[in-house]
PDB file of C-alpha atoms in Angstrom:
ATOM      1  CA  UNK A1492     124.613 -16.065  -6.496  1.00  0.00           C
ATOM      2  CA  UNK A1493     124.765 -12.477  -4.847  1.00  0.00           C
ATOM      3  CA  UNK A1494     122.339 -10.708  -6.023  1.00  0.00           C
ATOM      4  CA  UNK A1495     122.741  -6.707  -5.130  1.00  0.00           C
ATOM      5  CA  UNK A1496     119.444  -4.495  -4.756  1.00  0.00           C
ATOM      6  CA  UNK A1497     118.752  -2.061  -7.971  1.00  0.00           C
ATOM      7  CA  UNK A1498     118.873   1.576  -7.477  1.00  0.00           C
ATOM      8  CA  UNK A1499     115.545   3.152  -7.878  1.00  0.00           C
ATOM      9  CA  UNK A1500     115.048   4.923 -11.182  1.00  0.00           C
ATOM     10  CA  UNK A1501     112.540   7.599 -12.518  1.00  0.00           C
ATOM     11  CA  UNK A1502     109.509   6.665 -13.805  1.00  0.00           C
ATOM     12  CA  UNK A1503     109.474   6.246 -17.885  1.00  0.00           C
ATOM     13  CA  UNK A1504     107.486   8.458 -19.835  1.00  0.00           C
ATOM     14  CA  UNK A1505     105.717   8.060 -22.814  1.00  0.00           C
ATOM     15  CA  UNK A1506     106.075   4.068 -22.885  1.00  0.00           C
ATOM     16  CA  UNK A1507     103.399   2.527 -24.790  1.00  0.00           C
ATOM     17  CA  UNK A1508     102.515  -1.276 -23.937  1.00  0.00           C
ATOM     18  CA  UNK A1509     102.936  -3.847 -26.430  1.00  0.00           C
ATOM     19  CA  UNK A1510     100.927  -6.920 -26.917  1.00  0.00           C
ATOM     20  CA  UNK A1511     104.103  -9.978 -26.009  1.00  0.00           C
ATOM     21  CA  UNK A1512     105.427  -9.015 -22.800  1.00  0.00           C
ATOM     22  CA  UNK A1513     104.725 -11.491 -20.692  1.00  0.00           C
ATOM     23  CA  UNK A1514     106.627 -13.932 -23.728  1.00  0.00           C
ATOM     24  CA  UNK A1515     109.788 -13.973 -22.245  1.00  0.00           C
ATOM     25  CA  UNK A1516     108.762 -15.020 -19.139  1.00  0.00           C
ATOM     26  CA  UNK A1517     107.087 -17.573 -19.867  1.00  0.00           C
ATOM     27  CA  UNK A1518     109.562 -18.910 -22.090  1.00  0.00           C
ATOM     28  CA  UNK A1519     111.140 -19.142 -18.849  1.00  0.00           C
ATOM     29  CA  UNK A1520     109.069 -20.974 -17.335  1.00  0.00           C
ATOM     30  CA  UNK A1521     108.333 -23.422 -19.851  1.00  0.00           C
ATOM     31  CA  UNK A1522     111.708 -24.220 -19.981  1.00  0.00           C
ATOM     32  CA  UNK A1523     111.823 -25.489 -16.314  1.00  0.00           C
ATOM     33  CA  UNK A1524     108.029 -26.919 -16.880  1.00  0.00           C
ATOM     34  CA  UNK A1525     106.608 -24.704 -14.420  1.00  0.00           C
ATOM     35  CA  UNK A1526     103.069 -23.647 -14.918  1.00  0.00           C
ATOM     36  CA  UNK A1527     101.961 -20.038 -14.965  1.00  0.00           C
ATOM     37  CA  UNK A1528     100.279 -19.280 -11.937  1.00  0.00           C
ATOM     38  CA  UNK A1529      99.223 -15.523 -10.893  1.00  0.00           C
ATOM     39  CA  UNK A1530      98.382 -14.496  -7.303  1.00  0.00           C
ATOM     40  CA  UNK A1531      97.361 -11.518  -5.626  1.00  0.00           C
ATOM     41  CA  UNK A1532      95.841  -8.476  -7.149  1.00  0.00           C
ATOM     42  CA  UNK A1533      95.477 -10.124 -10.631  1.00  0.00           C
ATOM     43  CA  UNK A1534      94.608 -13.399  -9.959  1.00  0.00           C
ATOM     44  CA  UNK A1535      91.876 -11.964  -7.110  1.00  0.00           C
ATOM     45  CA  UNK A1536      90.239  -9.996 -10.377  1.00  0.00           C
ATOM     46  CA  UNK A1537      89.444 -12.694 -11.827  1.00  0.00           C
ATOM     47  CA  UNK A1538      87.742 -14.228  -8.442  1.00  0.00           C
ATOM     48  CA  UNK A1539      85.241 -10.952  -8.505  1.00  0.00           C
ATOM     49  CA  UNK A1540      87.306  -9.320  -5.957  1.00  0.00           C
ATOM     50  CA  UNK A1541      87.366  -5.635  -6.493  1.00  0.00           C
ATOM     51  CA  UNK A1542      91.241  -5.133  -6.425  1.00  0.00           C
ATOM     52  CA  UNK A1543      92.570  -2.287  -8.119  1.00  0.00           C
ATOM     53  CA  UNK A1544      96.639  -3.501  -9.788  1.00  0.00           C
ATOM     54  CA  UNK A1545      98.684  -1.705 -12.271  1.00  0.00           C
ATOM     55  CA  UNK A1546     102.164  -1.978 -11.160  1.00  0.00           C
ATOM     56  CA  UNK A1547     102.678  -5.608  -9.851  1.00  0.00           C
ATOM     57  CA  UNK A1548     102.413  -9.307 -11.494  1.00  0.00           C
ATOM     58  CA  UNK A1549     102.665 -11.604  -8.681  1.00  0.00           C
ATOM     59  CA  UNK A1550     103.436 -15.538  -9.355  1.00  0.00           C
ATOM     60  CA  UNK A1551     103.942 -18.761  -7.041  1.00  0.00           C
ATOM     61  CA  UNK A1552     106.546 -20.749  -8.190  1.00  0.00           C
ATOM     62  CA  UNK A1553     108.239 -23.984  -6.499  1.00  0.00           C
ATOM     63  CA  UNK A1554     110.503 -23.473  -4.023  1.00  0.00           C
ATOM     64  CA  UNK A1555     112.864 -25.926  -6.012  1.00  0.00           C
ATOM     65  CA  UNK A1556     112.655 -23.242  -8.951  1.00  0.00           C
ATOM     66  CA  UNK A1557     112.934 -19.601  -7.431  1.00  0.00           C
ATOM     67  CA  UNK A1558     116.710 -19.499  -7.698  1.00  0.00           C
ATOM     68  CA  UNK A1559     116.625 -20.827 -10.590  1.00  0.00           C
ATOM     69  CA  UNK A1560     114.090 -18.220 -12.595  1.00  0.00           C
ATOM     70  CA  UNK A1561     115.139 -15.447 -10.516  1.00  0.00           C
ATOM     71  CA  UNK A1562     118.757 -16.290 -12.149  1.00  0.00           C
ATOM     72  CA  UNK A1563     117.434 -16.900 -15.484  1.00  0.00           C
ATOM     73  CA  UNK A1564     115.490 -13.540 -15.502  1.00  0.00           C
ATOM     74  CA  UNK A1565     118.298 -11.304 -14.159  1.00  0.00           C
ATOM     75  CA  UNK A1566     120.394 -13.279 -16.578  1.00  0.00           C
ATOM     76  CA  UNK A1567     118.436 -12.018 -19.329  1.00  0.00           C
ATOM     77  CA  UNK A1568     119.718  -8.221 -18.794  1.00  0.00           C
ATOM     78  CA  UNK A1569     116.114  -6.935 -18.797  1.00  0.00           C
ATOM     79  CA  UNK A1570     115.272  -7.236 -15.199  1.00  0.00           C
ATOM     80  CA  UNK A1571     116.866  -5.713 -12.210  1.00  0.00           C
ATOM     81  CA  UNK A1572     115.994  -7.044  -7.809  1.00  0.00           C
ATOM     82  CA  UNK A1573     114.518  -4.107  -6.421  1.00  0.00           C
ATOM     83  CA  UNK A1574     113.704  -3.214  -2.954  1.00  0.00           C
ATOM     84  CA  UNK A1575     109.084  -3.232  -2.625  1.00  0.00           C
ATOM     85  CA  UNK A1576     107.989   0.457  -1.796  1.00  0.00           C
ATOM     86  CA  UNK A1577     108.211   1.272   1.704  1.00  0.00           C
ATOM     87  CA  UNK A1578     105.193   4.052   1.477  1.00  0.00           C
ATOM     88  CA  UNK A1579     102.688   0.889   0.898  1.00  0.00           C
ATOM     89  CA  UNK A1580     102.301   0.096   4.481  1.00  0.00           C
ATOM     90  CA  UNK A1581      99.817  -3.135   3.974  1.00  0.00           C
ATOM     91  CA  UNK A1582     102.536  -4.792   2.180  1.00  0.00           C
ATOM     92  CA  UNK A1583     106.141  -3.613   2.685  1.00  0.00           C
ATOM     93  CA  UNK A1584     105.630  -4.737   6.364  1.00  0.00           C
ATOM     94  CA  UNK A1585     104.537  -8.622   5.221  1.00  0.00           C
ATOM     95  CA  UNK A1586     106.514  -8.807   1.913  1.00  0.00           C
ATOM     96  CA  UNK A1587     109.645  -6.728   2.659  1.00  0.00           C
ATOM     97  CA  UNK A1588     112.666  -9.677   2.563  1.00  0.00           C
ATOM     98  CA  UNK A1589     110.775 -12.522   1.702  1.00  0.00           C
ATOM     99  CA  UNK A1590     109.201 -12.375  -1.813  1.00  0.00           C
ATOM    100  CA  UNK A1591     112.401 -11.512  -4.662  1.00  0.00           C
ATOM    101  CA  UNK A1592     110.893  -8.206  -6.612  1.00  0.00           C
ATOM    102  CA  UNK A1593     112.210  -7.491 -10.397  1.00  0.00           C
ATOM    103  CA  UNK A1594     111.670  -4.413 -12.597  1.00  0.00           C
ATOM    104  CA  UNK A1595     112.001  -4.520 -15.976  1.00  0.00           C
ATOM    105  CA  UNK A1596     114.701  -1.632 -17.164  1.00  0.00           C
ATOM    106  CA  UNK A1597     112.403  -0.845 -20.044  1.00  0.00           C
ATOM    107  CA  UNK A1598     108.887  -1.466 -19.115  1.00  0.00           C
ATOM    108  CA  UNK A1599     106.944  -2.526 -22.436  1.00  0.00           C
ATOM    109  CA  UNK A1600     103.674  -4.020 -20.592  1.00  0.00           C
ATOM    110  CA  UNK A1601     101.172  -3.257 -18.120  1.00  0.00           C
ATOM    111  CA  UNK A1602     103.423  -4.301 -14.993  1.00  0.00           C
ATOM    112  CA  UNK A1603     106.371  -2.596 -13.921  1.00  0.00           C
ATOM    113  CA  UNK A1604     107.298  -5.033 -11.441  1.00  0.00           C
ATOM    114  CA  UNK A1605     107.313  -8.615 -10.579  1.00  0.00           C
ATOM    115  CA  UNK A1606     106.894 -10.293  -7.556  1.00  0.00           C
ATOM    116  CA  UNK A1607     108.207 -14.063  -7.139  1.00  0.00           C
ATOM    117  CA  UNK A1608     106.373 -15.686  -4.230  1.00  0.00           C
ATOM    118  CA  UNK A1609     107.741 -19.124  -3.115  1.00  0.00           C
ATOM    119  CA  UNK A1610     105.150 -21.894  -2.446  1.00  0.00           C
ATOM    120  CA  UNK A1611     106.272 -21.815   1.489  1.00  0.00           C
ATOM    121  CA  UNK A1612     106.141 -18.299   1.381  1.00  0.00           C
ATOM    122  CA  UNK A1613     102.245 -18.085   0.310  1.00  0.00           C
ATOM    123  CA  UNK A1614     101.575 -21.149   2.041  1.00  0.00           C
ATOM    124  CA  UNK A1615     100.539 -22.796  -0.977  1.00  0.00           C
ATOM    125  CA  UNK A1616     101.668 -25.470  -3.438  1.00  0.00           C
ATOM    126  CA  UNK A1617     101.563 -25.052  -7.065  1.00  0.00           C
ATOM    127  CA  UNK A1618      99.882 -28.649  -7.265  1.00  0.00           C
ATOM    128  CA  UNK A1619      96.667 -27.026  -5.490  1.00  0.00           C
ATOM    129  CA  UNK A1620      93.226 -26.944  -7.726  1.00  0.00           C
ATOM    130  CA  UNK A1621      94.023 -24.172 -10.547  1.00  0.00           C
ATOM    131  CA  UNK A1622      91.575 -22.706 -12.998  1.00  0.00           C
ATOM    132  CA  UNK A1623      92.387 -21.627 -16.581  1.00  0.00           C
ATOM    133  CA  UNK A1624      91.799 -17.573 -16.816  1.00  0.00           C
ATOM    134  CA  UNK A1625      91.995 -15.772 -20.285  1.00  0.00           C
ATOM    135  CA  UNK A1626      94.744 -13.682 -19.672  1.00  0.00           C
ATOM    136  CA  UNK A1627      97.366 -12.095 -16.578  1.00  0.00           C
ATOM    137  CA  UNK A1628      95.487  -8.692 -16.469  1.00  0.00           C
ATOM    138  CA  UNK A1629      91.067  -8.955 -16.270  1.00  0.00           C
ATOM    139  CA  UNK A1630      90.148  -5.157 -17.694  1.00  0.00           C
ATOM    140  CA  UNK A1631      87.151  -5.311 -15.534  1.00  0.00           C
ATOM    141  CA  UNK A1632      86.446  -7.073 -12.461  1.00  0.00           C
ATOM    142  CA  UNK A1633      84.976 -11.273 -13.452  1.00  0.00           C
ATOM    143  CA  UNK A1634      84.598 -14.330 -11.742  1.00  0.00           C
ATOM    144  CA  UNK A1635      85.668 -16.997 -13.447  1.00  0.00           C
ATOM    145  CA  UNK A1636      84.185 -19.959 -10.957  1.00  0.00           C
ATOM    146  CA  UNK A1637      80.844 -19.933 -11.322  1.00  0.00           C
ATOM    147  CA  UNK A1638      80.501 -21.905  -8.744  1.00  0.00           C
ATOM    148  CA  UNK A1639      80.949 -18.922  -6.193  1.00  0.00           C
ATOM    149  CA  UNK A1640      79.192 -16.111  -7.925  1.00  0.00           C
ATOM    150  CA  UNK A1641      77.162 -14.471  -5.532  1.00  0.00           C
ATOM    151  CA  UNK A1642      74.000 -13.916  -7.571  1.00  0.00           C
ATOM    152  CA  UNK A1643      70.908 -13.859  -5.632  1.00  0.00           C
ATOM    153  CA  UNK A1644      67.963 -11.488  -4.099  1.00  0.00           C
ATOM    154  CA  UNK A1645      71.091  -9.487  -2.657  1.00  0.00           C
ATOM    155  CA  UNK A1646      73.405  -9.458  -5.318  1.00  0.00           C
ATOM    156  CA  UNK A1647      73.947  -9.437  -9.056  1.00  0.00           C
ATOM    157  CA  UNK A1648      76.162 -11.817 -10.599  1.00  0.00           C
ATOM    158  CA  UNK A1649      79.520 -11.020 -11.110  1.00  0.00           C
ATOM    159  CA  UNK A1650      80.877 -14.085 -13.303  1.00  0.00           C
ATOM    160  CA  UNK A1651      82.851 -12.943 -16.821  1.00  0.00           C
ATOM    161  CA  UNK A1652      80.312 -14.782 -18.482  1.00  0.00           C
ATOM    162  CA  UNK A1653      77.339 -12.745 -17.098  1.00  0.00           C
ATOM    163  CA  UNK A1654      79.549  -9.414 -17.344  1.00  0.00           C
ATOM    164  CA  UNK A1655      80.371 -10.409 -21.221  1.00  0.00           C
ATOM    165  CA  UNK A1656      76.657 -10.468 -21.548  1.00  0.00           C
ATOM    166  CA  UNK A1657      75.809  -7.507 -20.101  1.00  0.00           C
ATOM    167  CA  UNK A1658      78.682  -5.881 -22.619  1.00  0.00           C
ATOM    168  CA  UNK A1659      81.019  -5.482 -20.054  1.00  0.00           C
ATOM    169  CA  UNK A1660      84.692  -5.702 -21.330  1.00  0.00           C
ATOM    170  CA  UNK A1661      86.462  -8.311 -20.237  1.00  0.00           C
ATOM    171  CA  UNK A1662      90.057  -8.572 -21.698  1.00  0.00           C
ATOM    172  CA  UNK A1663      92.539  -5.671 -22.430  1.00  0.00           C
ATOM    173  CA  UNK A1664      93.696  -4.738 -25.564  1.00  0.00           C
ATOM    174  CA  UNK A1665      96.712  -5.559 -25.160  1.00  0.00           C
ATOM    175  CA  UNK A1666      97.480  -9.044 -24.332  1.00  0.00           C
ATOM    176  CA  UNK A1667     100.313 -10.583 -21.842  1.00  0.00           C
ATOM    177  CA  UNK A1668     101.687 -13.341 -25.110  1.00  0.00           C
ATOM    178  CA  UNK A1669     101.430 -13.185 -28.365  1.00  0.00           C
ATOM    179  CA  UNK A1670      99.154 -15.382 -30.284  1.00  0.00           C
ATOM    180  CA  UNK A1671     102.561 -18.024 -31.262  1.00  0.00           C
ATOM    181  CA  UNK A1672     103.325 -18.148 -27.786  1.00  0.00           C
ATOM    182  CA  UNK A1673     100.376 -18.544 -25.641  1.00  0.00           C
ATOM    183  CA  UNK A1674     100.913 -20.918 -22.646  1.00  0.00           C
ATOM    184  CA  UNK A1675      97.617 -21.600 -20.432  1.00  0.00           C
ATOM    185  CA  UNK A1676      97.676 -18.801 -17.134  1.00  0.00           C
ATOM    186  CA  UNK A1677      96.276 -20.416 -13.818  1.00  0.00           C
ATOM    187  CA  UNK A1678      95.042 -18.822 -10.719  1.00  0.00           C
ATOM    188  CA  UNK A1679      93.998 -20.962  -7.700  1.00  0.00           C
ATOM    189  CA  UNK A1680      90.843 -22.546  -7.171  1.00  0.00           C
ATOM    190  CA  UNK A1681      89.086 -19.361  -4.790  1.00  0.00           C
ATOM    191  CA  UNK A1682      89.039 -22.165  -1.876  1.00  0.00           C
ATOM    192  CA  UNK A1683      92.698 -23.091  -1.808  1.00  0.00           C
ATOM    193  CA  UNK A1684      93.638 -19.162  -1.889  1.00  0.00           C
ATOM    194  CA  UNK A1685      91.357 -18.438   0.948  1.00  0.00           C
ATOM    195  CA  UNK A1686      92.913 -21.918   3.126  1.00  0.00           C
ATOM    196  CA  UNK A1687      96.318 -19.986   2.058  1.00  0.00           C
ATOM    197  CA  UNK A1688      95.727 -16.582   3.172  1.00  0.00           C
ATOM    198  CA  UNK A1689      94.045 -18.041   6.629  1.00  0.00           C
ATOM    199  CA  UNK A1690      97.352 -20.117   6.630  1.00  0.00           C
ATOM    200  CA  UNK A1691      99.445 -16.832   6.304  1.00  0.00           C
ATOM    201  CA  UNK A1692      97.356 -15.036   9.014  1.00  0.00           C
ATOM    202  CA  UNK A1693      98.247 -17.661  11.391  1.00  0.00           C
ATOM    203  CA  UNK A1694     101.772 -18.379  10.467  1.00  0.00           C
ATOM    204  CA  UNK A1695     102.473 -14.389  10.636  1.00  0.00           C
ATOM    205  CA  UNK A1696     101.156 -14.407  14.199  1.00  0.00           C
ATOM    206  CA  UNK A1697     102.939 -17.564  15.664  1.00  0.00           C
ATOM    207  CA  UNK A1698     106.375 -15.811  14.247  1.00  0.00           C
ATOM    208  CA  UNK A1699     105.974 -11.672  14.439  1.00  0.00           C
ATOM    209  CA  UNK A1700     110.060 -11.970  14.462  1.00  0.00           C
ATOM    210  CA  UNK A1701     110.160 -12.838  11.060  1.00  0.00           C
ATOM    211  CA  UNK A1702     108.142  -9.589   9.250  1.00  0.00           C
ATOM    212  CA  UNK A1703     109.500  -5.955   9.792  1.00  0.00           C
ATOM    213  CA  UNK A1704     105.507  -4.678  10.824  1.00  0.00           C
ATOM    214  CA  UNK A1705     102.891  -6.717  12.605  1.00  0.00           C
ATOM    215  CA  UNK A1706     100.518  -3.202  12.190  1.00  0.00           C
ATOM    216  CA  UNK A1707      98.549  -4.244   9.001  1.00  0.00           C
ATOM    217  CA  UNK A1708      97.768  -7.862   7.857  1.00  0.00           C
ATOM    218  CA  UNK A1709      97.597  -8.629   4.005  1.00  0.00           C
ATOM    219  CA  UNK A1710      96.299 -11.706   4.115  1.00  0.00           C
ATOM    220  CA  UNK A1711      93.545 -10.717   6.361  1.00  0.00           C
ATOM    221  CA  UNK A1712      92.729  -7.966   4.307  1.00  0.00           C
ATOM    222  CA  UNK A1713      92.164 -10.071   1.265  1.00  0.00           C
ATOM    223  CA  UNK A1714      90.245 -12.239   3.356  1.00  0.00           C
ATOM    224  CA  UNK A1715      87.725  -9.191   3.945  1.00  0.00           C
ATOM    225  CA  UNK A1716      87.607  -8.773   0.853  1.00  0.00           C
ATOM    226  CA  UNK A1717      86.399 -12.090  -0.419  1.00  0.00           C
ATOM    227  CA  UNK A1718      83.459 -11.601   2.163  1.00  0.00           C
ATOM    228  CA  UNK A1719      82.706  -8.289   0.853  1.00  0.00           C
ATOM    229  CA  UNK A1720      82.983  -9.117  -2.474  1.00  0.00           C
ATOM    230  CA  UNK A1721      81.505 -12.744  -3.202  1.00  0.00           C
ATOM    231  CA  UNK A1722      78.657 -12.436   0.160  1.00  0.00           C
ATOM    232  CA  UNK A1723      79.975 -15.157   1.950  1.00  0.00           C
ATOM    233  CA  UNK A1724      78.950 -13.909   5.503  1.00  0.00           C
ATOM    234  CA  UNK A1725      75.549 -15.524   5.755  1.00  0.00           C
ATOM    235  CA  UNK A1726      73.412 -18.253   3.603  1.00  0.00           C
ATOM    236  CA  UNK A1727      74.370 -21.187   1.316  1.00  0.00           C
ATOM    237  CA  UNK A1728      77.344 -18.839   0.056  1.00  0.00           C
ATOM    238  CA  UNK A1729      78.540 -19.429   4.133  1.00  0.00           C
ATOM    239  CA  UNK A1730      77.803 -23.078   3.569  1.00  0.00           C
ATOM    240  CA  UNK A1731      79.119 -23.658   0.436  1.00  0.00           C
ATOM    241  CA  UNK A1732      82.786 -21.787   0.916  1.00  0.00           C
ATOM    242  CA  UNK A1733      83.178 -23.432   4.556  1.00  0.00           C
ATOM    243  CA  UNK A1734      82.703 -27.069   3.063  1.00  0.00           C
ATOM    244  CA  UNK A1735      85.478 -26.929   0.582  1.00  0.00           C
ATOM    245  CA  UNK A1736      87.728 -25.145   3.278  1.00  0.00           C
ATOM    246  CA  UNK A1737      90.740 -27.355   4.590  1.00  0.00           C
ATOM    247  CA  UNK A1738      88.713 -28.351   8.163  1.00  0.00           C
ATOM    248  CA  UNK A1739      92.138 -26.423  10.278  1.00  0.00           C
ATOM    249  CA  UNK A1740      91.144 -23.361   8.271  1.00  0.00           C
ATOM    250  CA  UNK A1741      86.801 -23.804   9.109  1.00  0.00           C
ATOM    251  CA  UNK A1742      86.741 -22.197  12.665  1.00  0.00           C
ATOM    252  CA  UNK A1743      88.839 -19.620  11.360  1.00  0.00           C
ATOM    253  CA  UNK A1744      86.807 -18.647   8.481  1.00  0.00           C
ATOM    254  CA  UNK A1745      83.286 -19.077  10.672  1.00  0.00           C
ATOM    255  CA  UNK A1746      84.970 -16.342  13.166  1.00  0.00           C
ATOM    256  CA  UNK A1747      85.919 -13.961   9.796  1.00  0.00           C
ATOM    257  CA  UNK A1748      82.223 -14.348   8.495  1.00  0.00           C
ATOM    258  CA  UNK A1749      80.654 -13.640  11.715  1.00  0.00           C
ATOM    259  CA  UNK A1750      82.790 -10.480  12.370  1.00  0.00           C
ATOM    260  CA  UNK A1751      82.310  -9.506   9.435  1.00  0.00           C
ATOM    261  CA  UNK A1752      79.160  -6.140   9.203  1.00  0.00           C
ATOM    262  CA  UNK A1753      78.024  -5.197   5.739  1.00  0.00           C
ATOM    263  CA  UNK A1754      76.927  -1.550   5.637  1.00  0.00           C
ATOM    264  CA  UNK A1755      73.262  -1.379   5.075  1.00  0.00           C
ATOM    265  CA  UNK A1756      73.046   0.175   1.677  1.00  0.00           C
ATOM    266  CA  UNK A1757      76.240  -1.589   0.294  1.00  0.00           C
ATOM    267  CA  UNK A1758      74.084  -4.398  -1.069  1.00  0.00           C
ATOM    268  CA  UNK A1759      72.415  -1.407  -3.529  1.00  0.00           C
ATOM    269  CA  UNK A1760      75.585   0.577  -4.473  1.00  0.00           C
ATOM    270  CA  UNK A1761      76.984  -2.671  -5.424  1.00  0.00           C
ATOM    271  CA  UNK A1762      73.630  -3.809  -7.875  1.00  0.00           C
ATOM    272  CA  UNK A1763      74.539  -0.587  -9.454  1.00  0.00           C
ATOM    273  CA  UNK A1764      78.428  -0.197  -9.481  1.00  0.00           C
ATOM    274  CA  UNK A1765      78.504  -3.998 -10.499  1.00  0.00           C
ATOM    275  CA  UNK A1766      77.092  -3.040 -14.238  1.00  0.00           C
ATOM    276  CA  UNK A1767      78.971  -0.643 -14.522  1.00  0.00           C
ATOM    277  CA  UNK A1768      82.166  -1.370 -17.573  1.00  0.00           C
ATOM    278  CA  UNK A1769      84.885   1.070 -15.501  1.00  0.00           C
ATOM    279  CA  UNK A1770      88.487   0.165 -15.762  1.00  0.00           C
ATOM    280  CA  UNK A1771      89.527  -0.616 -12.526  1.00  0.00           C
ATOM    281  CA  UNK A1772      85.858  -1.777 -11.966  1.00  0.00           C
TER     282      UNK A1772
END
């Protein structure tokens, strides 16, 4: 199939999201028995990872099945392959040729885009460890493996259940399916993604030919972040993350953690910006 590259178009104006949009694709989906599973920006919301996302959905599908939904979804009229935007530096560099983008010709969610990554793309396999999230887009920042919330003398908890507790919105108004069509959204298990992004990292350095910029490194960066965000530098959080880490990815992730320097009154801004119900919180 030849598929040509969309021309760019002016934002719309005025569009108001609708509860549903996420129904048609995962009607396509279900119809090849793929699971829903988000990555990137939304799925690392819903790990407590501070990541601000209002344009893309990102999902891993089987490399046996990206043709085939890519097809089905263009087939539908309502989606067009687009080019990613060249002024976001951190990603155009490592996504630019290798993950399919669509935009939806009349944008009725919260997403204007969406990002297909293939499981040997992201380095991971859509039979890894998943967990069950509520819905595509968290309204505030939640962690919904309680297993890795940092909670301790240096940190508040961050897990939804906590955050629901403390009144802290959760869910946005307007949901990805309707109630008749709700099929179960996955994310990764946090370890998996982590083995993944290290994976990446060291994949994008053993072959710089294949990306157009070696300047920036996405996976690395979300790597940082899941230091920053969940404490995993120092303490039984070090312990606990390293022991469910694939042992390649170990040294790797030891190296990261001691690199890593948290500024000295981060700990306290973050007490206080943690409790706080802000959208892109």
């Amino acid at each position: 199939m030849d598929l040509q590259l969309a021309p760019a178009l002016e934002e719309e104006k005025n569009v108001q999201p609708q509860s549903g949009y996420f129904d048609e694709i995962a009607d396509i989906l279900a119809l090849r028995e793929h699971p829903i599973i988000v990555v990137e920006a939304s799925a690392l919301r819903w790990m407590g990872v501070r990541e601000i996302n209002d344009e893309d959905l990102e999902l891993l599908v089987r490399d046996k099945d990206l043709a085939g939904i890519l097809a089905d979804l263009i087939a539908t009229g309502q989606y067009d392959l687009v080019d990613h935007n060249p002024a976001d530096p951190l990603r155009y560099g490592y996504v630019a040729g290798h993950v399919p983008r669509l935009r939806r010709q009349h944008c009725l969610g919260l997403y204007t885009h969406l990002d297909l990554w293939s499981e040997t793309m992201y380095h991971l396999s859509c039979d890894v460890p998943l967990v069950e999230v509520p819905d595509l887009m968290a309204w505030n920042v939640g962690l919904v493996e309680d297993e890795f919330d940092p909670v301790g003398p240096d940190a508040v908890s961050v897990s939804v259940r906590t955050r629901q507790a403390d009144g802290v919105k959760m869910l946005h108004p307007v949901m990805a399916q309707t109630a008749g069509c709700r099929r179960p959204i996955y994310i990764p298990s946090i370890p998996v993604f982590i083995d993944a992004f290290l994976d990446q990292g060291r994949h994008r350095l053993a072959h710089p030919e294949n990306y157009l910029d070696m300047k920036a490194s996405l996976p690395l960066y979300h790597i940082s972040n899941f230091i920053r965000y969940l404490f995993l530098e120092n303490g039984y959080r070090r312990d606990r993350i390293l022991s469910k880490l694939a042992p390649r990815n170990r040294p790797d992730m030891e190296i990261r953690m001691n690199r890593y320097k948290r500024k000295p009154l981060y700990t306290g801004i973050y007490q206080i910006v943690s409790r706080i119900p802000a959208r892109h919180l």
